[in-house]
Short mmCIF file of C-alpha atoms in Angstrom, two decimals:
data_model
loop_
_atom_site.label_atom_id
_atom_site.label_comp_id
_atom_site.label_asym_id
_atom_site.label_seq_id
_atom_site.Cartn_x
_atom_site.Cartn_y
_atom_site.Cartn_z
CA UNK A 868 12.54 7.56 7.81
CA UNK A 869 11.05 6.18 4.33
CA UNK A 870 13.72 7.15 1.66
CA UNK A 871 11.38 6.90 -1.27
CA UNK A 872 12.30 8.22 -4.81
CA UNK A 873 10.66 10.73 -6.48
CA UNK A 874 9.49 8.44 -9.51
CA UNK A 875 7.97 5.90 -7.24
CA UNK A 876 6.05 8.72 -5.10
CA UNK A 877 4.50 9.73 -7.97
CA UNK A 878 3.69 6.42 -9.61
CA UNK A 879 2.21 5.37 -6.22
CA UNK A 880 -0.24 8.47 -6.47
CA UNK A 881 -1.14 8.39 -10.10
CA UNK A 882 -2.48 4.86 -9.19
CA UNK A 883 -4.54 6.49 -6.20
CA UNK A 884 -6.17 8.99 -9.02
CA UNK A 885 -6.94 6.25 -11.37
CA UNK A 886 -8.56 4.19 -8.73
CA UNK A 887 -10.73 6.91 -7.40
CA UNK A 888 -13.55 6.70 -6.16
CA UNK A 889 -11.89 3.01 -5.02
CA UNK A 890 -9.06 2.49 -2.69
CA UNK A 891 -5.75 1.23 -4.43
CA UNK A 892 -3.35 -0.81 -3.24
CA UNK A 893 0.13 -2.05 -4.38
CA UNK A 894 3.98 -3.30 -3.15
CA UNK A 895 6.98 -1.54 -3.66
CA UNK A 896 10.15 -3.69 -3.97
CA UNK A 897 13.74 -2.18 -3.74
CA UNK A 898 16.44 -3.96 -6.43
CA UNK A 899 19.98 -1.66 -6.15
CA UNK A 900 18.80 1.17 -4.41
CA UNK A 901 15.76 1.32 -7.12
CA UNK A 902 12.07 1.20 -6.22
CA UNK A 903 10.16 -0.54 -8.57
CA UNK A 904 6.46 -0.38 -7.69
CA UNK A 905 4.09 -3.11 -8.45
CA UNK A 906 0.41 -1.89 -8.49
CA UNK A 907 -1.88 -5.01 -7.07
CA UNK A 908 -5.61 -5.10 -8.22
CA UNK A 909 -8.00 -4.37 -5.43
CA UNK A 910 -10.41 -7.38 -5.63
CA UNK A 911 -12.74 -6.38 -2.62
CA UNK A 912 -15.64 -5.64 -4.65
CA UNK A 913 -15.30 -8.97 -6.07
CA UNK A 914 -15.40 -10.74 -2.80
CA UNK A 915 -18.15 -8.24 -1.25
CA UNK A 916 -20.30 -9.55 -4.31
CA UNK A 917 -19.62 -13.27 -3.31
CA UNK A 918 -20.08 -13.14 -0.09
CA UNK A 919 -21.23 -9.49 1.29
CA UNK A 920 -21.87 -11.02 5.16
CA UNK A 921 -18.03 -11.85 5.78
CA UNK A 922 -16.81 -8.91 3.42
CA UNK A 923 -19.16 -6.12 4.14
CA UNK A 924 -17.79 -3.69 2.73
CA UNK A 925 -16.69 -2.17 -0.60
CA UNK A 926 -13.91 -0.98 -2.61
CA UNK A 927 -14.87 2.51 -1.63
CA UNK A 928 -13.19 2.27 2.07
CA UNK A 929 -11.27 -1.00 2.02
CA UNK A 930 -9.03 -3.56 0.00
CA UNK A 931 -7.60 -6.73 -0.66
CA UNK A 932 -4.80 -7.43 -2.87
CA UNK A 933 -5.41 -10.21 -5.90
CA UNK A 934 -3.76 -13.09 -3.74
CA UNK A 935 -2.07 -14.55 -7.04
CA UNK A 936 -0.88 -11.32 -8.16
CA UNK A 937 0.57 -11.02 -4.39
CA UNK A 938 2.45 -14.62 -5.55
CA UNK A 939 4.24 -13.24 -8.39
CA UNK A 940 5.61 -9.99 -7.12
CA UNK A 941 6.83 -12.53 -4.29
CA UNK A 942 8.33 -15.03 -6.50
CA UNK A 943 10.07 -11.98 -8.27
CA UNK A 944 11.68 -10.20 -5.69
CA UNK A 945 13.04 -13.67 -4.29
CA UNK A 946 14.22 -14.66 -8.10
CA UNK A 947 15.78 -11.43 -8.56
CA UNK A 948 16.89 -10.76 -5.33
CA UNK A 949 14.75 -7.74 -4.45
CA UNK A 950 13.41 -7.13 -1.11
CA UNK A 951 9.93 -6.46 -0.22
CA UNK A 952 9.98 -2.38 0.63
CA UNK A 953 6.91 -1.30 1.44
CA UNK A 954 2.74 -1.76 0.89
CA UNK A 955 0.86 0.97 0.04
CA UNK A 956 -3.31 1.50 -0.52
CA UNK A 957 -5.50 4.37 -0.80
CA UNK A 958 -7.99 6.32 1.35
CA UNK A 959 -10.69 7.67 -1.18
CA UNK A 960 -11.90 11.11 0.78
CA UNK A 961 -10.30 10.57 4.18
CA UNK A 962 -6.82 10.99 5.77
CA UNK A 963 -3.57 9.21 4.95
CA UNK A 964 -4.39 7.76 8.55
CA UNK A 965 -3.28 3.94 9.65
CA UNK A 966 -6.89 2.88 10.34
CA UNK A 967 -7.89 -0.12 12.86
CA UNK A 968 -8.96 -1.89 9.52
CA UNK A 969 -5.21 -1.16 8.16
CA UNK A 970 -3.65 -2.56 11.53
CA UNK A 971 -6.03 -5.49 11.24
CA UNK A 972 -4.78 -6.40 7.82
CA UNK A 973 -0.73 -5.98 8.89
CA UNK A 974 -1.07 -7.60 11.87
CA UNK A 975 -3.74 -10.52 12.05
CA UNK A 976 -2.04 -12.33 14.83
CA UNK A 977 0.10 -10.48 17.75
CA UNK A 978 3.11 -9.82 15.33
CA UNK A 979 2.73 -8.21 11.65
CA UNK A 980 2.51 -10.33 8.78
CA UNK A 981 6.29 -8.38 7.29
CA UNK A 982 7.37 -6.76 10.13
CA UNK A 983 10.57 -4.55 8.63
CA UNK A 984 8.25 -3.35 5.59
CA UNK A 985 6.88 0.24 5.74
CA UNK A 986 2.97 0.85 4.88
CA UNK A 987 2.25 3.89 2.68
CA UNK A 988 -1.43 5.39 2.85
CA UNK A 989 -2.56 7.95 0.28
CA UNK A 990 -4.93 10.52 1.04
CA UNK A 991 -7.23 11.14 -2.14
CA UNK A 992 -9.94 13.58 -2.25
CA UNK A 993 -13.06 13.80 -5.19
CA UNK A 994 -11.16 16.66 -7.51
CA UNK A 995 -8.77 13.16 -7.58
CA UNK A 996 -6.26 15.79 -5.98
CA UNK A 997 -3.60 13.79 -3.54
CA UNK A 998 -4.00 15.77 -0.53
CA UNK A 999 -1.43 13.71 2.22
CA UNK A 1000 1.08 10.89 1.95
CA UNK A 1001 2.11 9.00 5.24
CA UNK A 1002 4.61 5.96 6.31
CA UNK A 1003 3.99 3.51 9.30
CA UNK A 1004 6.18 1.29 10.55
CA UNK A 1005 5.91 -1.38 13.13
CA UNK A 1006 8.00 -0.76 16.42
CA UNK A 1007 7.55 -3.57 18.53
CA UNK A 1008 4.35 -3.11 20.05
CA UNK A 1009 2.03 -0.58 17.09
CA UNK A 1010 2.51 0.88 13.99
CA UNK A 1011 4.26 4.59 14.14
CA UNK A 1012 4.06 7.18 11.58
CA UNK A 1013 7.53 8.16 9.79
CA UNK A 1014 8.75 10.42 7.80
CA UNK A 1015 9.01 10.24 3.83
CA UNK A 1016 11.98 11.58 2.15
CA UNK A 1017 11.46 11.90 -1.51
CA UNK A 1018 14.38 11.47 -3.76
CA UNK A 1019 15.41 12.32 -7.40
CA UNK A 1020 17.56 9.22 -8.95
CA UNK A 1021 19.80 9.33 -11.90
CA UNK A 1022 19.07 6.09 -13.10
#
């Protein structure tokens, strides 16, 4: 199970509406029991532009995170001894689904890329009205959906 405050939820989806019609994509680290999220700019439109044979398609139905934005929210969870939660994107008008593109992505060689992180996919439809939320994780073999359970904090 995905414990997942109530604060980050709803950041992660107010992203997903202000990136519609595009997917979004971001990190979520966890300092103290906090979840701070970290949106990432989606630069696949950038790289479909420069070079549309090997990145074929657009923003609209897949992403990339900003490689040197990537580098910072590394470098700051391992100088302020955060861990790397979870990675979450966007599916502008389809399901909150773990798509072959998705598993591609996590998992480029026979073992994923940050294997105890969970992957969040958002489920955005054109009213910009969040219609699912859904956690994978990685169990050995393929990812597995989870449960999310969204909690109120204090802090």
């Amino acid at each position: 199970m995905l414990k997942l405050s109530a604060k980050a939820f709803y950041e992660i989806c107010e992203h997903a509406k202000r990136a519609y019609p595009e997917e979004c994509c971001g990190i979520i680290l966890l300092k103290d029991g906090m979840d701070i999220v970290r949106p990432c700019t989606n630069i696949q439109n950038k790289l479909h532009a420069q070079e549309p044979n090997l990145y074929s398609q657009t923003a609209r139905v897949a992403y990339v995170m900003a490689p040197q934005e990537m580098f910072y929210i590394f470098k700051e969870a391992e100088e302020n001894d955060m861990r790397i939660k979870a990675f979450y994107h966007s599916h502008p008008d389809h399901g909150a689904f773990f798509s072959e593109e998705d598993k591609n992505q996590a998992v480029p060689w026979d073992e994923p890329l940050h294997p105890n992180c969970v992957y969040i996919v958002i489920s955005i439809y054109n009213n910009r009205e969040v219609k699912d939320v859904r956690a994978y994780t990685w169990n050995h073999r393929k990812f597995v959906e989870i449960p999310i359970d969204k909690f109120s904090m204090n802090r």
